[in-house]
Coordinates of C-alpha atoms in Angstrom, one line a residue:
Chain A
M1 CA -10.9 33.6 14.2
E2 CA -8.3 36.5 14.0
L3 CA -8.5 39.9 12.0
Y4 CA -6.0 42.4 12.0
Q5 CA -5.7 45.6 10.2
G6 CA -3.2 45.3 7.4
S7 CA -0.1 42.8 7.0
L8 CA -0.2 39.6 9.5
D9 CA 2.8 39.3 11.5
I10 CA 3.1 35.5 10.5
K11 CA 6.0 34.6 12.9
S12 CA 4.0 35.7 15.8
I13 CA 1.0 33.8 14.9
F14 CA 2.7 30.9 13.9
S15 CA 4.6 30.8 17.4
R16 CA 1.7 31.4 19.3
W17 CA -0.6 29.0 17.3
L18 CA 2.1 26.2 18.0
D19 CA 2.4 27.0 21.7
E20 CA -1.3 26.9 22.1
E21 CA -1.3 23.3 20.6
R22 CA 1.9 22.1 22.1
E23 CA 0.3 20.1 24.6
S24 CA -2.5 18.8 22.7
N25 CA -0.8 15.8 21.3
Y26 CA -1.6 16.3 17.8
G27 CA 1.0 14.9 15.3
A28 CA 0.6 16.9 12.3
F29 CA 0.6 20.5 12.1
I30 CA -0.2 22.2 8.6
P31 CA 0.1 26.0 8.3
F32 CA -1.2 27.6 4.9
I33 CA 0.2 31.6 4.6
G34 CA -0.9 33.6 1.6
T35 CA 1.7 36.2 0.9
I36 CA 1.1 39.3 -1.7
R37 CA 2.8 38.6 -4.9
A38 CA 4.3 41.6 -7.2
E39 CA 2.3 41.3 -10.7
N40 CA 0.4 43.9 -12.6
N41 CA 2.6 46.7 -11.2
I42 CA 0.4 46.5 -8.3
E43 CA 1.7 48.2 -4.7
A44 CA -0.9 46.1 -2.4
L45 CA -3.6 44.1 -2.5
S46 CA -7.0 46.0 0.0
F47 CA -9.6 43.3 1.8
D48 CA -12.8 44.1 2.7
I49 CA -14.3 41.3 5.1
Y50 CA -17.9 40.6 6.3
E51 CA -17.3 39.5 9.5
P52 CA -20.6 38.1 10.8
I53 CA -20.9 35.8 7.7
L54 CA -16.8 34.8 7.8
E55 CA -17.5 34.0 11.4
S56 CA -20.3 31.3 10.8
W57 CA -18.3 30.1 8.1
F58 CA -15.4 29.6 10.0
N59 CA -17.4 27.9 12.9
G60 CA -18.8 25.5 10.2
W61 CA -15.4 24.6 9.7
V62 CA -14.5 24.2 13.4
E63 CA -17.0 21.7 13.7
R64 CA -16.3 19.7 10.6
A65 CA -12.9 19.5 11.8
K66 CA -13.8 18.4 15.4
K67 CA -15.9 15.4 13.8
R68 CA -12.3 14.3 12.3
G69 CA -10.8 14.6 15.5
A70 CA -8.8 18.1 14.2
K71 CA -8.7 21.4 15.1
V72 CA -8.5 24.6 12.4
K73 CA -7.3 28.1 13.2
M74 CA -7.4 31.3 10.8
A75 CA -6.3 34.9 10.6
H76 CA -6.8 37.5 7.8
S77 CA -6.1 41.1 7.1
I78 CA -8.6 44.0 6.6
G79 CA -7.8 46.7 4.6
D80 CA -4.3 47.4 2.7
V81 CA -1.5 44.6 2.4
P82 CA 1.8 45.7 0.5
V83 CA 3.5 43.0 -1.9
H84 CA 5.9 40.7 -0.1
T85 CA 3.9 40.5 3.0
S86 CA 1.1 38.2 4.2
S87 CA -2.6 38.7 4.0
Y88 CA -3.6 35.0 5.2
I89 CA -2.8 32.2 7.6
S90 CA -4.6 29.2 8.4
A91 CA -4.2 26.2 9.8
V92 CA -5.2 22.1 10.7
F93 CA -3.8 20.3 13.6
S94 CA -4.5 16.5 13.4
P95 CA -3.3 13.6 15.4
K96 CA -3.4 11.8 11.5
R97 CA -1.0 13.2 8.7
R98 CA -3.8 12.0 6.1
V99 CA -6.6 13.7 7.9
A100 CA -4.5 16.9 8.4
L101 CA -3.3 17.2 4.6
E102 CA -7.2 16.7 3.1
L103 CA -8.5 19.1 5.7
I104 CA -6.0 21.5 4.6
D105 CA -6.8 21.7 1.3
E106 CA -10.6 21.1 1.7
F107 CA -10.3 24.1 4.1
V108 CA -8.5 26.6 1.9
E109 CA -10.1 25.8 -1.2
D110 CA -13.7 26.3 0.5
F111 CA -12.1 29.4 2.1
K112 CA -11.5 30.8 -1.6
A113 CA -14.8 29.9 -2.8
N114 CA -17.1 31.0 0.0
A115 CA -15.8 33.2 2.9
P116 CA -16.9 36.7 2.5
I117 CA -13.7 38.7 1.5
W118 CA -13.5 41.0 -1.2
K119 CA -10.0 41.7 -2.9
Y120 CA -9.1 45.1 -4.4
D121 CA -5.7 46.1 -6.6
I122 CA -4.0 49.0 -5.4
L123 CA -2.5 50.8 -8.3
D124 CA -1.6 53.9 -8.8
G125 CA -3.0 54.8 -5.1
R126 CA -6.4 53.6 -6.7
R127 CA -8.5 50.6 -5.2
I128 CA -9.7 48.5 -7.9
Y129 CA -12.0 45.4 -7.1
A130 CA -10.1 42.3 -8.5
E131 CA -12.8 40.9 -10.5
D132 CA -11.4 38.5 -12.6
R133 CA -10.0 36.6 -9.8
S134 CA -13.2 36.6 -7.8
T135 CA -15.7 33.7 -7.5
P136 CA -19.2 34.0 -7.2
M137 CA -20.5 32.3 -3.4
S138 CA -22.4 28.9 -3.7
G139 CA -26.3 29.8 -4.4
S140 CA -25.1 33.0 -6.3
G141 CA -27.4 34.1 -8.6
I142 CA -30.8 33.6 -7.1
L143 CA -31.8 37.1 -7.0
A144 CA -31.8 37.3 -10.6
S145 CA -34.3 34.5 -11.7
K146 CA -37.4 36.2 -13.4
E147 CA -40.9 35.7 -11.6
D148 CA -42.8 33.1 -13.5
N149 CA -45.3 32.2 -11.1
Chain B
M1 CA -39.6 47.3 6.5
V2 CA -36.6 45.3 5.4
K3 CA -32.9 46.4 5.4
I4 CA -30.9 45.5 2.0
E5 CA -27.3 46.0 2.3
F6 CA -24.5 45.6 -0.4
L7 CA -21.3 44.2 0.6
G8 CA -17.9 44.8 -1.2
P9 CA -17.2 46.4 -4.2
I10 CA -21.1 47.0 -4.9
E11 CA -21.3 50.9 -4.7
Q12 CA -24.8 51.3 -3.1
E13 CA -25.9 52.4 -0.1
S14 CA -28.3 50.3 2.3
L15 CA -32.1 50.3 1.2
E16 CA -35.5 49.7 3.5
I17 CA -38.2 48.6 1.7
E18 CA -41.4 46.8 2.3
A19 CA -41.0 43.1 1.6
N20 CA -42.7 39.8 2.5
S21 CA -39.9 37.4 1.0
L22 CA -36.8 37.6 -0.9
K23 CA -38.7 37.0 -4.2
D24 CA -40.1 40.4 -3.4
V25 CA -36.4 42.0 -2.8
A26 CA -35.3 40.4 -6.1
N27 CA -38.2 41.7 -8.0
F28 CA -37.2 45.4 -6.2
L29 CA -33.7 45.0 -7.1
Q30 CA -33.9 44.0 -10.5
N31 CA -35.6 47.1 -11.5
I32 CA -32.4 49.3 -10.1
E33 CA -30.3 48.9 -12.9
S34 CA -26.8 49.4 -11.4
I35 CA -27.7 46.6 -8.8
N36 CA -29.4 44.3 -11.7
S37 CA -26.0 43.6 -13.4
W38 CA -24.7 42.4 -10.5
L39 CA -27.5 40.0 -9.3
D40 CA -26.5 37.0 -11.2
R41 CA -23.1 36.4 -9.8
C42 CA -24.5 37.5 -5.7
A43 CA -25.2 35.3 -3.3
V44 CA -27.8 36.6 -0.3
A45 CA -27.6 36.3 3.3
V46 CA -30.7 36.9 5.8
N47 CA -29.4 37.9 9.2
S48 CA -25.9 37.0 8.7
Q49 CA -27.3 33.7 7.3
M50 CA -26.5 32.4 3.9
C51 CA -29.8 31.8 1.8
N52 CA -30.4 30.0 -1.3
D53 CA -34.0 29.9 -1.2
L54 CA -36.0 32.8 -3.0
S55 CA -39.3 31.7 -0.9
K56 CA -38.1 32.8 2.0
K57 CA -40.0 34.8 4.2
L58 CA -39.2 38.1 5.5
N59 CA -40.1 39.9 8.6
S60 CA -39.7 43.6 9.5
G61 CA -36.2 44.2 10.6
D62 CA -34.6 41.4 8.8
V63 CA -31.4 42.4 7.0
V64 CA -30.6 41.2 3.9
S65 CA -27.1 41.0 2.6
I66 CA -26.2 41.0 -1.0
L67 CA -22.5 39.3 -1.3
P68 CA -20.7 39.8 -4.6
P69 CA -17.6 37.4 -5.9
V70 CA -15.4 37.0 -3.3
C71 CA -11.5 36.4 -3.4
G72 CA -10.0 36.1 0.2
G73 CA -6.3 34.9 0.7
Chain C
M1 CA 18.0 19.9 3.3
E2 CA 19.0 20.1 7.6
L3 CA 19.2 17.5 10.1
Y4 CA 19.7 18.4 13.8
Q5 CA 20.4 16.2 16.7
G6 CA 17.7 16.3 19.2
S7 CA 14.3 18.1 18.8
L8 CA 13.8 21.1 16.2
D9 CA 13.3 24.9 16.9
I10 CA 10.5 24.8 14.9
K11 CA 9.8 28.6 15.6
S12 CA 13.5 29.5 14.3
I13 CA 13.0 27.2 11.3
F14 CA 9.9 28.5 10.1
S15 CA 10.8 32.0 10.6
R16 CA 14.2 31.6 8.8
W17 CA 12.3 30.0 5.9
L18 CA 10.1 32.7 5.8
D19 CA 12.7 35.2 5.5
E20 CA 14.7 33.6 3.2
E21 CA 11.9 33.5 0.4
R22 CA 10.3 36.8 1.5
E23 CA 11.6 38.6 -1.9
S24 CA 11.0 35.1 -4.0
N25 CA 7.3 36.2 -4.9
Y26 CA 5.7 33.1 -4.1
G27 CA 2.2 33.6 -3.3
A28 CA 1.5 30.2 -1.0
F29 CA 3.5 28.5 1.7
I30 CA 2.8 25.6 3.4
P31 CA 4.8 24.2 6.0
F32 CA 4.1 20.4 7.4
I33 CA 5.3 20.1 10.9
G34 CA 5.4 16.8 12.7
T35 CA 5.5 16.1 16.3
I36 CA 5.7 13.1 18.6
R37 CA 2.4 12.2 20.2
A38 CA 2.6 11.1 23.9
E39 CA 1.1 7.1 23.1
N40 CA 1.8 4.0 24.2
N41 CA 3.7 5.3 27.1
I42 CA 6.9 6.1 25.3
E43 CA 9.2 9.1 26.3
A44 CA 10.6 9.7 23.3
L45 CA 11.2 8.4 19.5
S46 CA 14.5 8.3 18.5
F47 CA 15.5 8.5 14.4
D48 CA 18.6 6.7 12.2
I49 CA 19.2 8.6 8.8
Y50 CA 21.2 7.5 6.2
E51 CA 22.2 10.6 4.7
P52 CA 23.6 9.9 1.6
I53 CA 20.4 8.8 0.2
L54 CA 18.2 10.9 2.1
E55 CA 20.5 14.0 0.2
S56 CA 19.5 12.2 -3.2
W57 CA 16.0 11.7 -2.4
F58 CA 15.6 15.0 -1.4
N59 CA 17.4 16.7 -4.4
G60 CA 15.2 14.4 -6.6
W61 CA 12.1 16.4 -5.0
V62 CA 13.7 20.0 -5.5
E63 CA 14.2 19.3 -9.2
R64 CA 10.5 18.2 -9.5
A65 CA 9.2 20.9 -7.4
K66 CA 11.3 23.3 -9.4
K67 CA 9.7 21.9 -13.0
R68 CA 6.3 23.0 -11.3
G69 CA 7.6 26.4 -10.6
A70 CA 7.7 25.6 -6.7
K71 CA 10.3 24.7 -3.8
V72 CA 10.9 22.6 -1.1
K73 CA 12.7 22.6 2.1
M74 CA 13.2 20.2 4.6
A75 CA 14.5 19.8 7.9
H76 CA 14.7 16.6 10.2
S77 CA 15.6 15.0 13.7
I78 CA 18.6 12.8 14.5
G79 CA 18.1 10.5 17.6
D80 CA 16.1 11.1 20.6
V81 CA 13.0 13.2 20.3
P82 CA 11.2 13.6 23.5
V83 CA 7.2 13.6 23.4
H84 CA 5.2 16.7 22.3
T85 CA 8.4 18.1 20.5
S86 CA 9.0 18.0 16.6
S87 CA 11.2 16.1 14.8
Y88 CA 10.2 17.1 11.0
I89 CA 9.2 20.1 9.1
S90 CA 9.0 20.4 5.5
A91 CA 7.5 23.0 3.2
V92 CA 6.4 23.8 -0.5
F93 CA 6.8 27.4 -1.4
S94 CA 5.0 28.2 -4.9
P95 CA 3.2 31.1 -6.9
K96 CA 0.3 28.9 -7.0
R97 CA -2.1 27.7 -4.4
R98 CA -3.1 24.5 -6.0
V99 CA 0.4 23.8 -6.9
A100 CA 1.6 24.1 -3.7
L101 CA -1.5 22.1 -1.8
E102 CA -1.1 19.2 -4.1
L103 CA 3.1 19.2 -3.8
I104 CA 3.0 18.9 0.2
D105 CA 0.5 16.5 -0.2
E106 CA 2.9 14.2 -2.7
F107 CA 6.2 14.9 -0.8
V108 CA 5.1 14.3 2.7
E109 CA 3.4 11.2 1.3
D110 CA 6.7 9.8 -0.5
F111 CA 8.8 11.5 2.3
K112 CA 7.0 8.7 4.6
A113 CA 7.6 5.7 2.1
N114 CA 10.8 6.5 0.8
A115 CA 12.9 8.7 2.8
P116 CA 15.6 5.9 4.7
I117 CA 15.1 7.3 7.9
W118 CA 14.3 4.6 10.7
K119 CA 12.2 5.2 13.9
Y120 CA 12.6 3.6 17.5
D121 CA 10.0 4.0 20.3
I122 CA 12.1 4.8 23.4
L123 CA 10.4 2.9 26.3
D124 CA 11.8 2.5 29.7
G125 CA 14.8 3.5 28.4
R126 CA 15.2 1.1 25.4
R127 CA 15.5 1.7 22.1
I128 CA 12.6 -0.4 20.0
Y129 CA 12.4 -0.3 16.3
A130 CA 8.8 0.7 15.3
E131 CA 8.5 -2.0 12.7
D132 CA 4.5 -1.8 12.7
R133 CA 4.6 1.7 11.4
S134 CA 7.4 1.4 9.0
T135 CA 7.4 0.8 5.3
P136 CA 9.1 -1.3 2.8
M137 CA 10.8 1.2 0.4
S138 CA 9.4 0.7 -3.1
G139 CA 12.0 -1.8 -4.9
S140 CA 12.1 -3.5 -1.3
G141 CA 12.6 -7.6 -1.9
I142 CA 14.8 -7.9 -4.9
L143 CA 17.5 -9.7 -2.9
A144 CA 15.1 -12.2 -1.4
S145 CA 14.5 -13.5 -5.1
K146 CA 15.4 -16.9 -5.5
E147 CA 18.0 -18.1 -8.1
D148 CA 16.4 -19.8 -11.0
N149 CA 18.3 -19.5 -13.9
Chain D
M1 CA 35.9 -7.0 -2.8
V2 CA 32.6 -5.4 -2.2
K3 CA 31.4 -3.8 0.7
I4 CA 27.7 -4.6 2.6
E5 CA 26.1 -2.5 4.9
F6 CA 23.5 -2.8 6.8
L7 CA 21.5 0.4 7.8
G8 CA 19.0 1.1 10.6
P9 CA 17.8 -2.0 13.0
I10 CA 19.6 -4.3 11.6
E11 CA 21.7 -5.6 13.8
Q12 CA 25.1 -6.9 11.4
E13 CA 28.3 -5.2 11.0
S14 CA 29.5 -4.4 7.6
L15 CA 31.0 -7.2 5.4
E16 CA 33.3 -7.4 2.4
I17 CA 32.4 -10.3 0.0
E18 CA 33.8 -11.1 -3.5
A19 CA 30.8 -10.3 -5.8
N20 CA 30.3 -9.7 -9.7
S21 CA 26.4 -8.3 -9.7
L22 CA 23.6 -8.1 -7.0
K23 CA 22.5 -11.3 -7.7
D24 CA 25.7 -12.7 -6.1
V25 CA 25.0 -10.4 -3.2
A26 CA 21.4 -12.0 -2.9
N27 CA 22.8 -15.5 -2.8
F28 CA 25.2 -14.7 0.0
L29 CA 22.9 -13.1 2.3
Q30 CA 19.9 -15.5 1.5
N31 CA 22.7 -17.7 3.6
I32 CA 23.0 -16.1 6.6
E33 CA 19.8 -16.8 8.6
S34 CA 19.5 -13.6 10.8
I35 CA 19.8 -11.3 7.3
N36 CA 17.6 -13.7 4.9
S37 CA 14.3 -12.9 7.0
W38 CA 14.8 -9.1 6.7
L39 CA 15.5 -9.3 2.6
D40 CA 11.8 -9.8 1.5
R41 CA 11.2 -6.2 2.5
C42 CA 14.4 -4.3 2.0
A43 CA 15.7 -1.9 -0.6
V44 CA 19.2 -2.0 -2.0
A45 CA 21.4 1.1 -2.8
V46 CA 24.5 0.7 -4.3
N47 CA 27.0 3.6 -4.0
S48 CA 24.2 5.3 -2.3
Q49 CA 21.8 5.3 -5.5
M50 CA 18.6 3.2 -4.8
C51 CA 18.6 0.0 -7.0
N52 CA 16.2 -2.3 -8.4
D53 CA 18.2 -4.3 -10.9
L54 CA 19.6 -7.4 -9.4
S55 CA 21.5 -7.9 -12.5
K56 CA 23.2 -4.9 -11.4
K57 CA 27.3 -5.4 -12.1
L58 CA 29.2 -4.7 -8.9
N59 CA 33.2 -3.6 -8.8
S60 CA 35.7 -3.6 -6.5
G61 CA 35.3 -1.1 -4.1
D62 CA 31.6 -0.8 -4.7
V63 CA 29.4 -0.2 -1.3
V64 CA 26.0 -2.2 -1.1
S65 CA 23.9 -1.1 1.4
I66 CA 20.8 -2.7 2.7
L67 CA 17.3 -0.4 3.5
P68 CA 14.8 -1.9 5.6
P69 CA 11.3 -0.2 6.1
V70 CA 11.5 3.3 7.0
C71 CA 9.2 5.8 8.8
G72 CA 10.4 9.3 8.8
G73 CA 8.4 12.2 10.5

């Protein structure tokens, strides 16, 4: 797992990952690249990350992928990322096409739902939590329960 | 003493309280109005491990993290 | 659609595609890269392509992607491709993550089943049709039917 | 005259025959033993368009392509 301040250098990360696994005999390699869209007049998005939990979330996926003969990699931005630049790249390597296609879907969807990353719009220089586009992590709400025993 | 830290957009400094379980933490936080409004959509980690169990025992020095809704990517 | 003699220069194709769509405001970009696995002692795989039908097959996907607000790209090798080098890269660009994840799966699977490309093992310098790994295209068998009217 | 071409691994030179429909092509090819063994798993294109219709009419100059099982990637 790799974290970088600001936009990712996608070409260099992609090239390095390709080289790293060149001799690993994986037949299928599927990266997913997330790029900041120009919308709602934002100048950039900005990200906070809680690294210890991201690390353990990611290591869980390394193990899950391994059981299916596959490998996952991931890089994400911290801080401000201007529109039309990229904040996220993840990838699956697998001997098998089907495993790779299924795993990239599951991995990216779980990332969206459970990676401890918070997103903010940068609008007129202000940093505004993107609450409407955010998802409560699994297990959310347990601290809201009322004592009743 | 247990440390409670608030992640991402929750604008609250870390707190230190006496608590024997997550239930104690819940009771404490429900009484802070600005925090209570977040709780129904926040997840919890203890010492950087996600935790869904309100009866989880806490020891002095434990760190409880409060995680609001996420959106990486 | 791009066809090349021999192995693909994946880094350069990837970088060019990224640049081409840099300002197109797609939020998700998912390439699929196929690399020749070392197995059964092969030295390389080799490919024949029937370009006119590949072109019309691909153009059908360009239209299908367009209806979902997305774009597809593809490059493939002709002739011999040594093990641990790549013969195939395709990609989906989409504003939306879900569309991109679904489309890359459908596109790659239909490519495997219906793109007019024939694969051969190169083994001891001989070129042997990979019949056991090949799939009859949809509509196969119509010429085998007996006249009975 | 209609041209029949054999793609990929089918080792057969192109043929020119008189044929009014794909049905005529089928009858003709079924009588060539080395080709007949391929037919149950081959698809057909007429002038580079895939075609599933055996009653498809053919005109002089049309090109019929015989496509054996594929495996790109």
